[in-house]
GROMACS .gro file of C-alpha atoms in nm:
model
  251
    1UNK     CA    1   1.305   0.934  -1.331
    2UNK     CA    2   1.607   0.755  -1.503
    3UNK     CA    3   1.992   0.881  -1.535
    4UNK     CA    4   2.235   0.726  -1.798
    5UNK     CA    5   2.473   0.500  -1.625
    6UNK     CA    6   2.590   0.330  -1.960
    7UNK     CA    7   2.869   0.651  -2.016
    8UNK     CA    8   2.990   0.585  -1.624
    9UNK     CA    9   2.794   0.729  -1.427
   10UNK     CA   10   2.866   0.548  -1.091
   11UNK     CA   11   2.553   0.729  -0.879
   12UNK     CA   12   2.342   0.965  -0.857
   13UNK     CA   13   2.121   1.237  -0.599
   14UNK     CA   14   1.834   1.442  -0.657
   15UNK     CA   15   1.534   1.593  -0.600
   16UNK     CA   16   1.197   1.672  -0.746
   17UNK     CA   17   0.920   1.794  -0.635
   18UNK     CA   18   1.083   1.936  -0.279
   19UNK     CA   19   1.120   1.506  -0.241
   20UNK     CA   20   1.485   1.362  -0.246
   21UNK     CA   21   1.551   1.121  -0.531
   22UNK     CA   22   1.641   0.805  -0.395
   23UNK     CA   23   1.837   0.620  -0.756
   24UNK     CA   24   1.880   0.242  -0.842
   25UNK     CA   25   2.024   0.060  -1.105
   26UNK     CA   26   1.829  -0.116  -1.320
   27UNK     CA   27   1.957  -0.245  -1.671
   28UNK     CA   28   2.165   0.011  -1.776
   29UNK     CA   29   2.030   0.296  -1.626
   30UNK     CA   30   1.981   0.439  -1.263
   31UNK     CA   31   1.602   0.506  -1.195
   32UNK     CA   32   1.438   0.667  -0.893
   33UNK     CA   33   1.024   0.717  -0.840
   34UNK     CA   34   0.977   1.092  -0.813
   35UNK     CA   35   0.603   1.214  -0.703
   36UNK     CA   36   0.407   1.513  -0.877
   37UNK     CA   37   0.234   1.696  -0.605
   38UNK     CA   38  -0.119   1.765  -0.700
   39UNK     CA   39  -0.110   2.111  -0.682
   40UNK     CA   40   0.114   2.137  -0.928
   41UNK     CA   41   0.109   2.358  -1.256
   42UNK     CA   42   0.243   2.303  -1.571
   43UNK     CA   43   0.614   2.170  -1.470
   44UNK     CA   44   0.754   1.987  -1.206
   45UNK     CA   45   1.109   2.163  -1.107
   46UNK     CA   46   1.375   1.904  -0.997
   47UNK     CA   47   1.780   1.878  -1.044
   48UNK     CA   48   2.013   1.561  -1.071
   49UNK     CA   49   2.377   1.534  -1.014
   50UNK     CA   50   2.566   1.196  -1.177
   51UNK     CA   51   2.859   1.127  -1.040
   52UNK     CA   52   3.109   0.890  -1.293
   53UNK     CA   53   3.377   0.692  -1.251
   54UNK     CA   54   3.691   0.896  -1.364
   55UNK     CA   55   3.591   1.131  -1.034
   56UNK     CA   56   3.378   1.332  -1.288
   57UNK     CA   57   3.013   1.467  -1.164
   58UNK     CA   58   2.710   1.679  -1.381
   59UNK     CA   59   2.444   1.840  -1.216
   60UNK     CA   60   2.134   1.920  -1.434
   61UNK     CA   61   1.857   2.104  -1.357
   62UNK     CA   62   1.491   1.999  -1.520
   63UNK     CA   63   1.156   2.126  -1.590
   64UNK     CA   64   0.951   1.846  -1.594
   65UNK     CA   65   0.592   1.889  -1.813
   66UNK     CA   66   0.310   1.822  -1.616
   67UNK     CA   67  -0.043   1.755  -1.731
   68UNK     CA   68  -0.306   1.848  -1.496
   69UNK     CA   69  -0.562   1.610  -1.328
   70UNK     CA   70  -0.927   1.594  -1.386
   71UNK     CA   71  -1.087   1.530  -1.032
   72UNK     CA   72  -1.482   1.446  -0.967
   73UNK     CA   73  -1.675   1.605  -0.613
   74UNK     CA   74  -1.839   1.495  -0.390
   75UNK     CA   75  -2.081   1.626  -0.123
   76UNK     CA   76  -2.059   1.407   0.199
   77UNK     CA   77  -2.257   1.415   0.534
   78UNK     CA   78  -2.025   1.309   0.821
   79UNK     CA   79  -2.081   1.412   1.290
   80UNK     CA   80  -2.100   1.723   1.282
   81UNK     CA   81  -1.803   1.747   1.537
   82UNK     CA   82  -1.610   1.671   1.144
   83UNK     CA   83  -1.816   1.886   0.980
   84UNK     CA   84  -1.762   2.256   1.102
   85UNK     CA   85  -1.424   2.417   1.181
   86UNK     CA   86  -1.203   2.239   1.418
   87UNK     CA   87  -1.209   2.350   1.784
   88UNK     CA   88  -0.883   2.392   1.929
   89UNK     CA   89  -0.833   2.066   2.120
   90UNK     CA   90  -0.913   1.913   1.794
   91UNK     CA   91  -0.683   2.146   1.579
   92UNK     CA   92  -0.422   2.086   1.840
   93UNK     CA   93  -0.471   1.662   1.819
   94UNK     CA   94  -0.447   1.765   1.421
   95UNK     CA   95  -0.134   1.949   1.430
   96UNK     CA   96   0.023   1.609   1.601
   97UNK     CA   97  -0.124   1.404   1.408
   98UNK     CA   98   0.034   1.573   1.119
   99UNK     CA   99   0.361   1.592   1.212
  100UNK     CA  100   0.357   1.189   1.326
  101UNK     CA  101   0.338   1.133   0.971
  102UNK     CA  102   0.583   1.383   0.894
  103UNK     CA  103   0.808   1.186   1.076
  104UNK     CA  104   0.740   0.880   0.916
  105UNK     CA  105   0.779   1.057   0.574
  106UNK     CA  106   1.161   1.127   0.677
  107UNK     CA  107   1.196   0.766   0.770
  108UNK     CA  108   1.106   0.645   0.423
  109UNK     CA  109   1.326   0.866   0.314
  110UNK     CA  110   1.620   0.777   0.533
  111UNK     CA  111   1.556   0.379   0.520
  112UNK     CA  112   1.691   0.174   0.248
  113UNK     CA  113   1.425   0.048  -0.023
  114UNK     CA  114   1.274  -0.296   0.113
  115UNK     CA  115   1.009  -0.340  -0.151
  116UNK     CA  116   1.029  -0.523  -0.508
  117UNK     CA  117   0.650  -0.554  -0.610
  118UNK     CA  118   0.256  -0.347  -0.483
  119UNK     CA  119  -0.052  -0.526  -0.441
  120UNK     CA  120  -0.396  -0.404  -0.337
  121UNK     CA  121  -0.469  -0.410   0.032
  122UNK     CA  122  -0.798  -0.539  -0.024
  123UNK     CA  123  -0.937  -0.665  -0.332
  124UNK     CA  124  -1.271  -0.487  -0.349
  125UNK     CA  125  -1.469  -0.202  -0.557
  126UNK     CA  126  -1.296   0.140  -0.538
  127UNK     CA  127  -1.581   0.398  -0.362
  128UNK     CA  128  -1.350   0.690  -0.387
  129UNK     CA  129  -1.070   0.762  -0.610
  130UNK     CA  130  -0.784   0.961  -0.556
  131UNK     CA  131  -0.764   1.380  -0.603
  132UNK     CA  132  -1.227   1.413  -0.579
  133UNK     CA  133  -1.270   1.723  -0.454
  134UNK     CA  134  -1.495   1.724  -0.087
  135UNK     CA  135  -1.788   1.964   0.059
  136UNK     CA  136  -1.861   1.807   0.425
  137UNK     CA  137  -2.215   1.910   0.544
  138UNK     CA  138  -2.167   2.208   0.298
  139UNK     CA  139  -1.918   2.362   0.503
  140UNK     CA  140  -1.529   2.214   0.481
  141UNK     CA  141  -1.413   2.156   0.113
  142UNK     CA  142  -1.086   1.958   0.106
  143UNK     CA  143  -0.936   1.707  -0.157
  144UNK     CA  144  -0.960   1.292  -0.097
  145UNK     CA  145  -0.573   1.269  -0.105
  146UNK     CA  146  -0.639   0.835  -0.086
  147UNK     CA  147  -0.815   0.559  -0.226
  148UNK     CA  148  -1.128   0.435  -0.081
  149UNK     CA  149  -1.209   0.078  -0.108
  150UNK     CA  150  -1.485  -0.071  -0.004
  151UNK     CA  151  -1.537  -0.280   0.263
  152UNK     CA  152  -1.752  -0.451   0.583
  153UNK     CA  153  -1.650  -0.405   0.942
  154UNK     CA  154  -1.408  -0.648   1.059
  155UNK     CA  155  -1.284  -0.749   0.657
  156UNK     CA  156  -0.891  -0.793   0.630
  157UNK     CA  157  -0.669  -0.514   0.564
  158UNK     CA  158  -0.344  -0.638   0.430
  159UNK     CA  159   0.065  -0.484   0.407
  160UNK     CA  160   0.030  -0.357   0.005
  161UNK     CA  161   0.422  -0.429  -0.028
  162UNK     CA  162   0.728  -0.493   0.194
  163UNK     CA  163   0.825  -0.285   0.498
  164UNK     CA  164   0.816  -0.221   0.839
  165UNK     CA  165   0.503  -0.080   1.053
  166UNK     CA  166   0.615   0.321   1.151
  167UNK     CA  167   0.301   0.436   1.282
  168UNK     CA  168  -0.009   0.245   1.536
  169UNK     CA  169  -0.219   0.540   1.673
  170UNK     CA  170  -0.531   0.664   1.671
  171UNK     CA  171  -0.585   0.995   1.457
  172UNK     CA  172  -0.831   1.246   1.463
  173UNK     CA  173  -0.960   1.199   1.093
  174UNK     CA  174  -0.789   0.934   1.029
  175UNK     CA  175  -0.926   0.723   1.286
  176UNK     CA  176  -0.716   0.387   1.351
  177UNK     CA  177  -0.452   0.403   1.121
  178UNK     CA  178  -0.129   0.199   1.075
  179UNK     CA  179   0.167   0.369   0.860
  180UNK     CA  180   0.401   0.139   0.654
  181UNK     CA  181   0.779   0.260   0.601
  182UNK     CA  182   0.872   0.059   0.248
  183UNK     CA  183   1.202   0.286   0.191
  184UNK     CA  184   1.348   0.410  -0.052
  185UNK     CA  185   1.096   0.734   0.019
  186UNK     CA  186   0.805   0.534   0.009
  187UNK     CA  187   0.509   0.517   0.250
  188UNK     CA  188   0.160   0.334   0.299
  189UNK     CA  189  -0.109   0.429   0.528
  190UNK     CA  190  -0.415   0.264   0.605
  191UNK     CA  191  -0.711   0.461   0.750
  192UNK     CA  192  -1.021   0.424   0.931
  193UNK     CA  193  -0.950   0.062   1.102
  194UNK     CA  194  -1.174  -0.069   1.384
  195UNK     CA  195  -0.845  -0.238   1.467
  196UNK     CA  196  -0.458  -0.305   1.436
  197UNK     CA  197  -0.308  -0.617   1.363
  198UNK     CA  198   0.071  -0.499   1.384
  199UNK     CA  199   0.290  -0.288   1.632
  200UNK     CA  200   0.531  -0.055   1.560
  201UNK     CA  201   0.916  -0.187   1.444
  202UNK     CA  202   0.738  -0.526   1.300
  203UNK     CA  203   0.883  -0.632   0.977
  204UNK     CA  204   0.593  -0.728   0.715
  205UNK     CA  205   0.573  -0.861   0.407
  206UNK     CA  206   0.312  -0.762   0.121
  207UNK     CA  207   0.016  -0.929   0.132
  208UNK     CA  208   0.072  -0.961   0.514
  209UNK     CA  209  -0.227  -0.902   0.735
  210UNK     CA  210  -0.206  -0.573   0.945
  211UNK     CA  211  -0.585  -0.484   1.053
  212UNK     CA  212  -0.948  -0.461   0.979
  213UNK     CA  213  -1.193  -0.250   0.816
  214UNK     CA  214  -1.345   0.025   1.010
  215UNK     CA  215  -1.505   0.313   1.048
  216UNK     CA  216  -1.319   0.509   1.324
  217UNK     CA  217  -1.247   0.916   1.291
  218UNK     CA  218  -1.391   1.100   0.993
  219UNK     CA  219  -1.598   0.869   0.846
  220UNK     CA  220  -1.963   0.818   0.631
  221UNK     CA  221  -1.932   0.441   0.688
  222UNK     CA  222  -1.671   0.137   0.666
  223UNK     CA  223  -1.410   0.144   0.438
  224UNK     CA  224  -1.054   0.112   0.388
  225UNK     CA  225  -0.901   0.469   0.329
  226UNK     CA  226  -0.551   0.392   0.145
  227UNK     CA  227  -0.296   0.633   0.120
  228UNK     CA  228   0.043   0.653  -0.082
  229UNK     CA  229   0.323   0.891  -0.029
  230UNK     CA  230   0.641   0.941  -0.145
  231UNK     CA  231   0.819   1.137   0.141
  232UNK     CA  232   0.519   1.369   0.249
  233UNK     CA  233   0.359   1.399  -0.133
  234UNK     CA  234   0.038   1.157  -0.157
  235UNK     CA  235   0.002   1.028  -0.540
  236UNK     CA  236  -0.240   0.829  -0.641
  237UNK     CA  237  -0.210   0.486  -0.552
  238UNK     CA  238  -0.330   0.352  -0.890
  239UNK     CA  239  -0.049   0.556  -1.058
  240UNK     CA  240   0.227   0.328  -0.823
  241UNK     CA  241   0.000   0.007  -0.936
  242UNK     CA  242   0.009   0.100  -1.308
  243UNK     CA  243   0.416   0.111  -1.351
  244UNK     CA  244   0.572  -0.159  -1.502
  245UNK     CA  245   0.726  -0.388  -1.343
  246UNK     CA  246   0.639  -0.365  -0.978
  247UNK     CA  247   0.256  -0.496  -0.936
  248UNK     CA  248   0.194  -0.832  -0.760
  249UNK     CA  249  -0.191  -0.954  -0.853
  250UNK     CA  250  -0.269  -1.157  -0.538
  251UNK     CA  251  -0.395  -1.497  -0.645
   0.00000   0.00000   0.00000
């Protein structure tokens, strides 16, 4: 999302999406990623105010069209522990789970942007893109809100930009996972790993080892699960890959 700066405009907030807009200049405009939640229909409500140089500021509210997604499904086999409704231990490890990564969803938000260019954290074939639709054992449907790529026990997982590691825990689906604050709103997670290679508060760079392929939590066998959010939305990580300007191709 871009806002004129060429008439004076000085800076500028936002939101879209229930996400706060997090603006930079570049060239002669101020731009900001903004993520469409996949459950959206039709538009995408958000509002800017510009503030100018003469004191000046213009607030504008937008509705932003929105083309749907076309998602495959899948039907996966998985422990059955995964595969029929949660007990309440489980649900309870779930709930904290979830609300760990909420908090690392506000620190993205609330740290300055530390990233300049993306890169794959593993080169390899993608098993399972982003937004398939999932029956486990014929019993739990859900959406695949990551990127799958494929991968043997032990392989390297590595930082897919800039940041500094929020998150080392183990999660009940998620299995090892290691959470990447990047700023600027914007998260990486990386799921499934048989191990860690960082601790929380270390400052990595992209490309930067930070653990190995797994197949810890809900799992049908080792992979890297790769997950994108800005703030608490997931996108799909191809989608941050594909704009211009900001992909690194490791050699």
């Amino acid at each position: 999302m871009a806002a004129p700066s060429g008439s004076g405009v000085i800076s500028a907030v936002g939101e879209a999406g229930g996400e706060a807009l997090h603006f930079r200049r570049v060239g002669p405009v101020l731009e900001s990623l903004a993520a469409v939640p996949i459950s959206t229909v039709d538009t995408l409500d958000a509002w800017v105010r510009a503030d100018y140089a003469d004191g000046r500021s213009r607030t504008d509210s937008l509705r932003i069209p929105v083309r749907a997604g076309e998602y495959a499904h899948e039907r996966l086999t998985v422990a059955p522990r995964f595969g029929s409704p949660l007990n309440e231990e489980d649900q309870a490890r779930l709930r904290s789970d979830r609300e760990k990564a909420a908090r690392a969803a506000r620190e993205a938000h609330a740290a300055p942007r530390m990233w300049s260019a993306v890169r794959l954290p593993r080169e390899s074939r993608v098993t399972s893109g982003f937004g398939t639709g999932r029956e486990f054992n014929g019993q739990i449907t859900s959406r695949h809100m990551g990127l799958d790529l494929a991968g043997a026990r032990g392989a390297t997982v590595t930082a897919a930009a800039d940041g500094v590691v929020a998150v080392v825990d183990g999660f009940l689906l998620g299995g090892n996972v290691v959470y990447l604050n990047h700023g600027g709103g914007l998260q990486t997670g990386y799921f499934h790993l048989s191990e860690p290679l960082v601790s929380v508060g270390d400052t990595v760079a992209a490309g930067t080892p930070i653990g190995r392929v797994g197949a810890t939590g809900r799992v049908t066998g080792p992979h890297l699960h790769w997950v994108v959010r800005y703030g608490a939305t997931s996108v799909d990580p191809l989608s941050l890959l594909a704009l211009p300007g900001i992909r690194s191709i490791p050699e």
